[in-house]
Short mmCIF file of N, CA and C in Angstrom, two decimals:
data_model
loop_
_atom_site.label_atom_id
_atom_site.label_comp_id
_atom_site.label_asym_id
_atom_site.label_seq_id
_atom_site.Cartn_x
_atom_site.Cartn_y
_atom_site.Cartn_z
N UNK V 133 -30.39 -1.59 14.15
CA UNK V 133 -30.04 -2.88 13.45
C UNK V 133 -29.00 -2.67 12.35
N UNK V 134 -28.19 -3.55 12.29
CA UNK V 134 -27.21 -3.45 11.26
C UNK V 134 -27.54 -4.52 10.01
N UNK V 135 -27.43 -4.18 9.01
CA UNK V 135 -27.58 -4.90 7.77
C UNK V 135 -26.41 -5.16 7.07
N UNK V 136 -26.16 -6.51 6.60
CA UNK V 136 -24.77 -6.79 5.75
C UNK V 136 -25.31 -7.06 4.40
N UNK V 137 -24.62 -6.78 3.51
CA UNK V 137 -24.74 -7.19 2.10
C UNK V 137 -23.33 -7.88 1.49
N UNK V 138 -23.52 -8.78 0.53
CA UNK V 138 -22.52 -9.29 -0.32
C UNK V 138 -22.07 -8.44 -1.36
N UNK V 139 -20.76 -7.92 -1.26
CA UNK V 139 -20.17 -6.99 -2.23
C UNK V 139 -19.13 -7.74 -2.98
N UNK V 140 -18.88 -7.29 -4.25
CA UNK V 140 -17.89 -7.78 -5.16
C UNK V 140 -16.75 -6.40 -5.00
N UNK V 141 -15.77 -6.71 -4.59
CA UNK V 141 -14.54 -5.69 -4.45
C UNK V 141 -13.63 -5.97 -5.34
N UNK V 142 -13.14 -4.97 -6.24
CA UNK V 142 -12.44 -5.11 -7.43
C UNK V 142 -11.16 -3.94 -7.15
N UNK V 143 -10.10 -4.55 -6.55
CA UNK V 143 -8.74 -3.69 -6.30
C UNK V 143 -8.21 -3.11 -7.66
N UNK V 144 -7.76 -2.00 -7.84
CA UNK V 144 -7.17 -1.67 -8.91
C UNK V 144 -5.81 -1.93 -9.36
N UNK V 145 -5.17 -2.78 -8.44
CA UNK V 145 -3.92 -3.43 -8.74
C UNK V 145 -4.10 -4.84 -9.13
N UNK V 146 -3.73 -5.11 -10.47
CA UNK V 146 -3.99 -6.44 -11.05
C UNK V 146 -3.29 -7.73 -10.35
N UNK V 147 -2.47 -7.43 -9.44
CA UNK V 147 -1.89 -8.50 -8.83
C UNK V 147 -2.71 -8.77 -7.37
N UNK V 148 -3.74 -8.08 -7.21
CA UNK V 148 -4.68 -8.32 -6.15
C UNK V 148 -5.85 -8.83 -6.49
N UNK V 149 -6.17 -10.16 -5.84
CA UNK V 149 -7.57 -10.76 -6.37
C UNK V 149 -8.65 -10.09 -6.02
N UNK V 150 -9.83 -10.06 -6.91
CA UNK V 150 -10.99 -9.83 -6.61
C UNK V 150 -11.54 -10.43 -5.35
N UNK V 151 -12.61 -9.92 -4.66
CA UNK V 151 -13.01 -10.69 -3.36
C UNK V 151 -14.61 -10.42 -3.26
N UNK V 152 -15.18 -11.25 -2.85
CA UNK V 152 -16.67 -11.26 -2.60
C UNK V 152 -16.70 -11.38 -0.86
N UNK V 153 -17.10 -10.31 -0.18
CA UNK V 153 -17.42 -10.46 1.04
C UNK V 153 -18.47 -9.61 1.74
N UNK V 154 -18.93 -10.00 2.76
CA UNK V 154 -20.14 -9.51 3.51
C UNK V 154 -19.79 -8.53 4.28
N UNK V 155 -20.32 -7.26 4.05
CA UNK V 155 -20.07 -5.90 4.74
C UNK V 155 -21.25 -5.31 5.15
N UNK V 156 -21.21 -4.38 6.06
CA UNK V 156 -22.15 -3.42 6.44
C UNK V 156 -22.00 -1.97 5.45
N UNK V 157 -22.87 -1.85 4.53
CA UNK V 157 -22.66 -0.94 3.58
C UNK V 157 -22.90 0.41 4.12
N UNK V 158 -22.11 0.76 5.05
CA UNK V 158 -22.17 2.00 5.60
C UNK V 158 -21.38 3.20 4.95
N UNK V 159 -21.51 4.19 5.07
CA UNK V 159 -20.79 5.31 4.35
C UNK V 159 -19.20 5.28 4.78
N UNK V 160 -18.97 4.97 5.99
CA UNK V 160 -17.77 4.96 6.46
C UNK V 160 -16.81 3.74 6.05
N UNK V 161 -17.80 2.49 5.88
CA UNK V 161 -17.16 1.42 5.38
C UNK V 161 -16.89 1.52 4.00
N UNK V 162 -17.80 2.11 3.09
CA UNK V 162 -17.79 2.18 1.69
C UNK V 162 -16.34 3.15 1.56
N UNK V 163 -16.30 4.21 2.09
CA UNK V 163 -15.24 5.18 2.07
C UNK V 163 -13.71 4.65 2.39
N UNK V 164 -13.86 3.66 3.28
CA UNK V 164 -12.64 2.94 3.66
C UNK V 164 -12.16 2.13 2.65
N UNK V 165 -13.24 1.37 1.78
CA UNK V 165 -12.73 0.43 0.88
C UNK V 165 -12.36 1.46 -0.50
N UNK V 166 -12.97 2.43 -0.76
CA UNK V 166 -12.57 3.32 -1.87
C UNK V 166 -11.44 4.14 -1.71
N UNK V 167 -11.02 4.45 -0.57
CA UNK V 167 -9.98 5.32 -0.25
C UNK V 167 -10.29 6.69 -0.15
N UNK V 168 -11.48 7.14 0.25
CA UNK V 168 -11.84 8.32 0.49
C UNK V 168 -13.28 8.80 0.12
N UNK V 169 -13.70 9.93 -0.43
CA UNK V 169 -14.92 10.18 -0.93
C UNK V 169 -15.27 9.39 -2.13
N UNK V 170 -16.62 9.20 -2.30
CA UNK V 170 -16.93 8.42 -3.42
C UNK V 170 -18.00 9.01 -4.42
N UNK V 171 -18.00 8.24 -5.61
CA UNK V 171 -19.02 8.62 -6.57
C UNK V 171 -19.67 7.15 -6.82
N UNK V 172 -20.80 7.09 -7.43
CA UNK V 172 -21.57 5.79 -7.86
C UNK V 172 -22.23 6.03 -9.16
N UNK V 173 -22.22 4.96 -9.84
CA UNK V 173 -22.98 5.02 -11.08
C UNK V 173 -23.75 3.53 -11.06
N UNK V 174 -25.08 3.78 -11.32
CA UNK V 174 -25.95 2.70 -11.31
C UNK V 174 -26.20 2.33 -12.75
N UNK V 175 -26.49 0.96 -12.99
CA UNK V 175 -26.96 0.27 -14.01
C UNK V 175 -28.11 -0.68 -13.70
N UNK V 176 -29.17 -0.74 -14.09
CA UNK V 176 -30.16 -1.94 -13.93
C UNK V 176 -30.36 -2.17 -12.30
N UNK V 177 -29.83 -3.30 -11.92
CA UNK V 177 -30.04 -3.84 -10.65
C UNK V 177 -28.88 -3.81 -9.89
N UNK V 178 -27.80 -2.92 -10.28
CA UNK V 178 -26.60 -3.01 -9.49
C UNK V 178 -25.90 -1.45 -9.70
N UNK V 179 -25.13 -1.16 -8.71
CA UNK V 179 -24.18 0.06 -8.71
C UNK V 179 -22.82 -0.32 -8.48
N UNK V 180 -22.03 0.75 -8.71
CA UNK V 180 -20.73 0.61 -8.42
C UNK V 180 -20.05 1.88 -7.74
N UNK V 181 -19.45 1.78 -6.54
CA UNK V 181 -18.81 2.79 -5.79
C UNK V 181 -17.47 2.95 -6.25
N UNK V 182 -16.64 4.26 -6.25
CA UNK V 182 -15.25 4.23 -6.45
C UNK V 182 -14.97 5.68 -5.92
N UNK V 183 -13.75 6.12 -5.85
CA UNK V 183 -13.18 7.19 -5.42
C UNK V 183 -13.38 8.26 -6.47
N UNK V 184 -14.05 9.32 -5.72
CA UNK V 184 -14.62 10.59 -6.54
C UNK V 184 -13.56 11.40 -7.05
N UNK V 185 -12.32 11.40 -6.40
CA UNK V 185 -11.18 12.26 -6.70
C UNK V 185 -9.99 11.40 -7.34
N UNK V 186 -10.26 10.25 -7.71
CA UNK V 186 -9.24 9.31 -8.23
C UNK V 186 -8.40 9.99 -9.26
N UNK V 187 -8.90 10.52 -10.15
CA UNK V 187 -8.24 11.21 -11.52
C UNK V 187 -7.43 12.42 -10.77
N UNK V 188 -7.98 13.01 -10.09
CA UNK V 188 -7.15 14.22 -9.50
C UNK V 188 -6.13 13.71 -8.73
N UNK V 189 -6.18 12.77 -7.99
CA UNK V 189 -5.16 12.03 -6.89
C UNK V 189 -4.42 11.22 -7.78
N UNK V 190 -4.57 11.08 -9.05
CA UNK V 190 -3.82 10.30 -9.83
C UNK V 190 -3.70 8.74 -9.39
N UNK V 191 -4.92 8.26 -8.93
CA UNK V 191 -4.93 6.82 -8.66
C UNK V 191 -5.07 6.19 -10.02
N UNK V 192 -4.67 4.90 -9.99
CA UNK V 192 -4.60 4.28 -11.31
C UNK V 192 -5.98 3.91 -11.59
N UNK V 193 -6.19 3.77 -13.08
CA UNK V 193 -7.64 3.35 -13.57
C UNK V 193 -7.84 1.74 -13.11
N UNK V 194 -8.85 1.59 -12.64
CA UNK V 194 -9.34 0.28 -12.28
C UNK V 194 -9.83 -0.40 -13.48
N UNK V 195 -8.81 -0.88 -14.22
CA UNK V 195 -9.10 -1.78 -15.79
C UNK V 195 -10.16 -3.06 -15.58
N UNK V 196 -10.00 -3.60 -14.43
CA UNK V 196 -11.15 -4.79 -14.29
C UNK V 196 -12.46 -4.17 -13.97
N UNK V 197 -12.64 -3.24 -13.23
CA UNK V 197 -14.01 -2.61 -13.00
C UNK V 197 -14.42 -2.07 -14.36
N UNK V 198 -13.64 -1.33 -15.06
CA UNK V 198 -14.13 -0.77 -16.57
C UNK V 198 -14.63 -1.68 -17.23
N UNK V 199 -13.86 -2.94 -17.27
CA UNK V 199 -14.08 -4.06 -18.17
C UNK V 199 -15.45 -4.72 -17.79
N UNK V 200 -15.71 -4.63 -16.66
CA UNK V 200 -16.78 -5.56 -15.91
C UNK V 200 -17.99 -4.43 -16.20
N UNK V 201 -17.78 -3.25 -16.09
CA UNK V 201 -19.04 -2.49 -16.59
C UNK V 201 -19.19 -2.37 -17.79
N UNK V 202 -18.18 -2.40 -18.84
CA UNK V 202 -18.37 -2.47 -20.23
C UNK V 202 -19.16 -3.64 -20.60
N UNK V 203 -18.89 -4.98 -20.02
CA UNK V 203 -19.47 -6.11 -20.39
C UNK V 203 -20.80 -6.11 -19.92
N UNK V 204 -21.39 -5.29 -18.80
CA UNK V 204 -22.74 -5.42 -18.58
C UNK V 204 -23.43 -4.16 -18.96
N UNK V 205 -22.87 -3.61 -20.16
CA UNK V 205 -23.75 -2.57 -20.69
C UNK V 205 -23.45 -1.03 -20.15
N UNK V 206 -22.37 -0.78 -19.49
CA UNK V 206 -22.12 0.60 -19.20
C UNK V 206 -20.83 1.09 -19.30
N UNK V 207 -20.50 1.95 -20.51
CA UNK V 207 -19.30 2.28 -21.01
C UNK V 207 -18.68 3.45 -20.48
N UNK V 208 -18.22 3.32 -19.18
CA UNK V 208 -17.45 4.14 -18.49
C UNK V 208 -16.18 3.63 -17.98
N UNK V 209 -15.41 3.21 -18.92
CA UNK V 209 -14.29 2.49 -18.71
C UNK V 209 -13.27 3.17 -17.81
N UNK V 210 -13.15 4.49 -17.99
CA UNK V 210 -12.15 5.38 -17.31
C UNK V 210 -12.76 5.80 -15.98
N UNK V 211 -13.90 5.66 -15.78
CA UNK V 211 -14.35 6.43 -14.52
C UNK V 211 -14.05 5.75 -13.14
N UNK V 212 -13.76 4.74 -13.02
CA UNK V 212 -13.42 3.97 -11.91
C UNK V 212 -11.95 4.09 -11.66
N UNK V 213 -11.55 4.70 -10.70
CA UNK V 213 -10.12 4.88 -10.17
C UNK V 213 -9.97 4.41 -8.64
N UNK V 214 -9.00 3.67 -8.52
CA UNK V 214 -8.76 3.19 -7.33
C UNK V 214 -9.64 1.91 -6.95
N UNK V 215 -9.99 1.37 -5.97
CA UNK V 215 -10.85 -0.02 -5.50
C UNK V 215 -12.22 0.44 -6.02
N UNK V 216 -12.64 -0.57 -6.60
CA UNK V 216 -14.16 -0.40 -6.77
C UNK V 216 -15.04 -1.41 -5.91
N UNK V 217 -16.46 -1.07 -5.59
CA UNK V 217 -17.19 -1.82 -4.80
C UNK V 217 -18.36 -2.01 -5.53
N UNK V 218 -18.97 -3.19 -5.97
CA UNK V 218 -20.16 -3.40 -6.46
C UNK V 218 -21.26 -4.04 -5.66
N UNK V 219 -22.27 -3.35 -5.68
CA UNK V 219 -23.55 -3.98 -4.69
C UNK V 219 -24.79 -3.85 -5.64
N UNK V 220 -25.81 -4.46 -5.08
CA UNK V 220 -27.09 -4.34 -5.93
C UNK V 220 -28.01 -3.58 -5.19
N UNK V 221 -29.16 -3.13 -5.78
CA UNK V 221 -30.33 -2.41 -5.34
C UNK V 221 -31.34 -3.05 -4.63
N UNK V 222 -31.95 -2.57 -3.64
CA UNK V 222 -33.29 -2.95 -3.05
C UNK V 222 -34.18 -1.90 -3.26
N UNK V 223 -35.37 -2.27 -2.64
CA UNK V 223 -36.57 -1.20 -2.71
C UNK V 223 -36.10 -0.07 -2.20
N UNK V 224 -36.68 1.15 -2.53
CA UNK V 224 -36.43 2.39 -1.97
C UNK V 224 -35.07 2.90 -1.92
N UNK V 225 -33.99 2.52 -2.66
CA UNK V 225 -32.71 2.89 -2.66
C UNK V 225 -31.63 2.13 -1.69
N UNK V 226 -32.19 1.19 -1.14
CA UNK V 226 -31.47 0.45 0.08
C UNK V 226 -30.43 -0.42 -0.68
N UNK V 227 -29.14 -0.60 -0.09
CA UNK V 227 -28.15 -1.41 -0.76
C UNK V 227 -28.67 -2.88 -0.68
N UNK V 228 -28.17 -3.71 -1.53
CA UNK V 228 -28.59 -5.11 -1.56
C UNK V 228 -27.39 -5.91 -1.97
N UNK V 229 -27.49 -7.32 -1.97
CA UNK V 229 -26.28 -8.14 -2.52
C UNK V 229 -26.04 -7.85 -4.00
N UNK V 230 -24.78 -7.83 -4.20
CA UNK V 230 -24.12 -7.78 -5.65
C UNK V 230 -25.09 -9.00 -6.25
N UNK V 231 -25.69 -8.65 -7.52
CA UNK V 231 -26.24 -9.79 -8.30
C UNK V 231 -25.22 -10.82 -8.54
N UNK V 232 -25.97 -12.03 -8.60
CA UNK V 232 -24.98 -13.44 -8.89
C UNK V 232 -24.43 -13.29 -10.20
N UNK V 233 -25.25 -12.85 -11.23
CA UNK V 233 -24.70 -12.77 -12.62
C UNK V 233 -23.55 -11.90 -12.84
N UNK V 234 -23.28 -10.80 -11.76
CA UNK V 234 -22.24 -9.88 -11.94
C UNK V 234 -20.88 -10.64 -11.50
N UNK V 235 -21.09 -11.42 -10.43
CA UNK V 235 -20.14 -12.01 -9.84
C UNK V 235 -19.57 -13.22 -10.75
N UNK V 236 -20.59 -13.86 -11.45
CA UNK V 236 -20.46 -14.91 -12.47
C UNK V 236 -19.67 -14.26 -13.64
N UNK V 237 -20.10 -13.19 -14.06
CA UNK V 237 -19.28 -12.53 -15.13
C UNK V 237 -17.91 -12.15 -14.64
N UNK V 238 -17.71 -11.54 -13.63
CA UNK V 238 -16.38 -11.16 -13.06
C UNK V 238 -15.56 -12.39 -12.92
N UNK V 239 -16.02 -13.61 -12.71
CA UNK V 239 -15.13 -14.77 -12.68
C UNK V 239 -14.97 -15.18 -13.89
N UNK V 240 -15.75 -15.21 -14.96
CA UNK V 240 -15.43 -15.59 -16.32
C UNK V 240 -14.42 -14.71 -16.87
N UNK V 241 -14.41 -13.47 -16.59
CA UNK V 241 -13.43 -12.62 -17.24
C UNK V 241 -11.95 -12.56 -16.27
N UNK V 242 -12.01 -12.82 -15.10
CA UNK V 242 -10.73 -12.50 -14.20
C UNK V 242 -10.51 -13.60 -13.40
N UNK V 243 -11.29 -14.78 -13.39
CA UNK V 243 -10.98 -15.75 -12.30
C UNK V 243 -11.98 -15.72 -11.05
N UNK V 244 -11.88 -16.75 -10.46
CA UNK V 244 -13.02 -16.60 -9.06
C UNK V 244 -12.40 -15.77 -8.17
N UNK V 245 -13.37 -14.95 -7.72
CA UNK V 245 -13.15 -13.94 -6.68
C UNK V 245 -12.69 -14.83 -5.23
N UNK V 246 -12.09 -14.26 -4.35
CA UNK V 246 -11.88 -14.85 -3.03
C UNK V 246 -12.97 -14.60 -2.06
N UNK V 247 -13.48 -15.50 -1.47
CA UNK V 247 -14.49 -15.19 -0.41
C UNK V 247 -13.97 -14.97 0.85
N UNK V 248 -14.49 -13.81 1.53
CA UNK V 248 -14.03 -13.43 2.76
C UNK V 248 -14.92 -13.77 3.78
#
């Protein structure tokens, strides 16, 4: 059974728009989005995935993901390098849709994400 979730995807390049898309949150899909192995950080009812060796591989800092995390109470501005993926939490550690308030906050900060 395949389950899909709504994710907020924040590219590190400022000229690329944020996007909201439905995806299967499999390890392979998440790795493809962040460009390799990944780390995650959780806060409340959401978490963020980003490239685990972004600093070593000299990926650019994801300024928008850092600002969004800061605005939502997580001060790890330099942690996310490369593309970042925000998802929500469900029961027992399962992935869930990114919380609406996170998308609204991203919209207020950076403009409306593209829907895929």
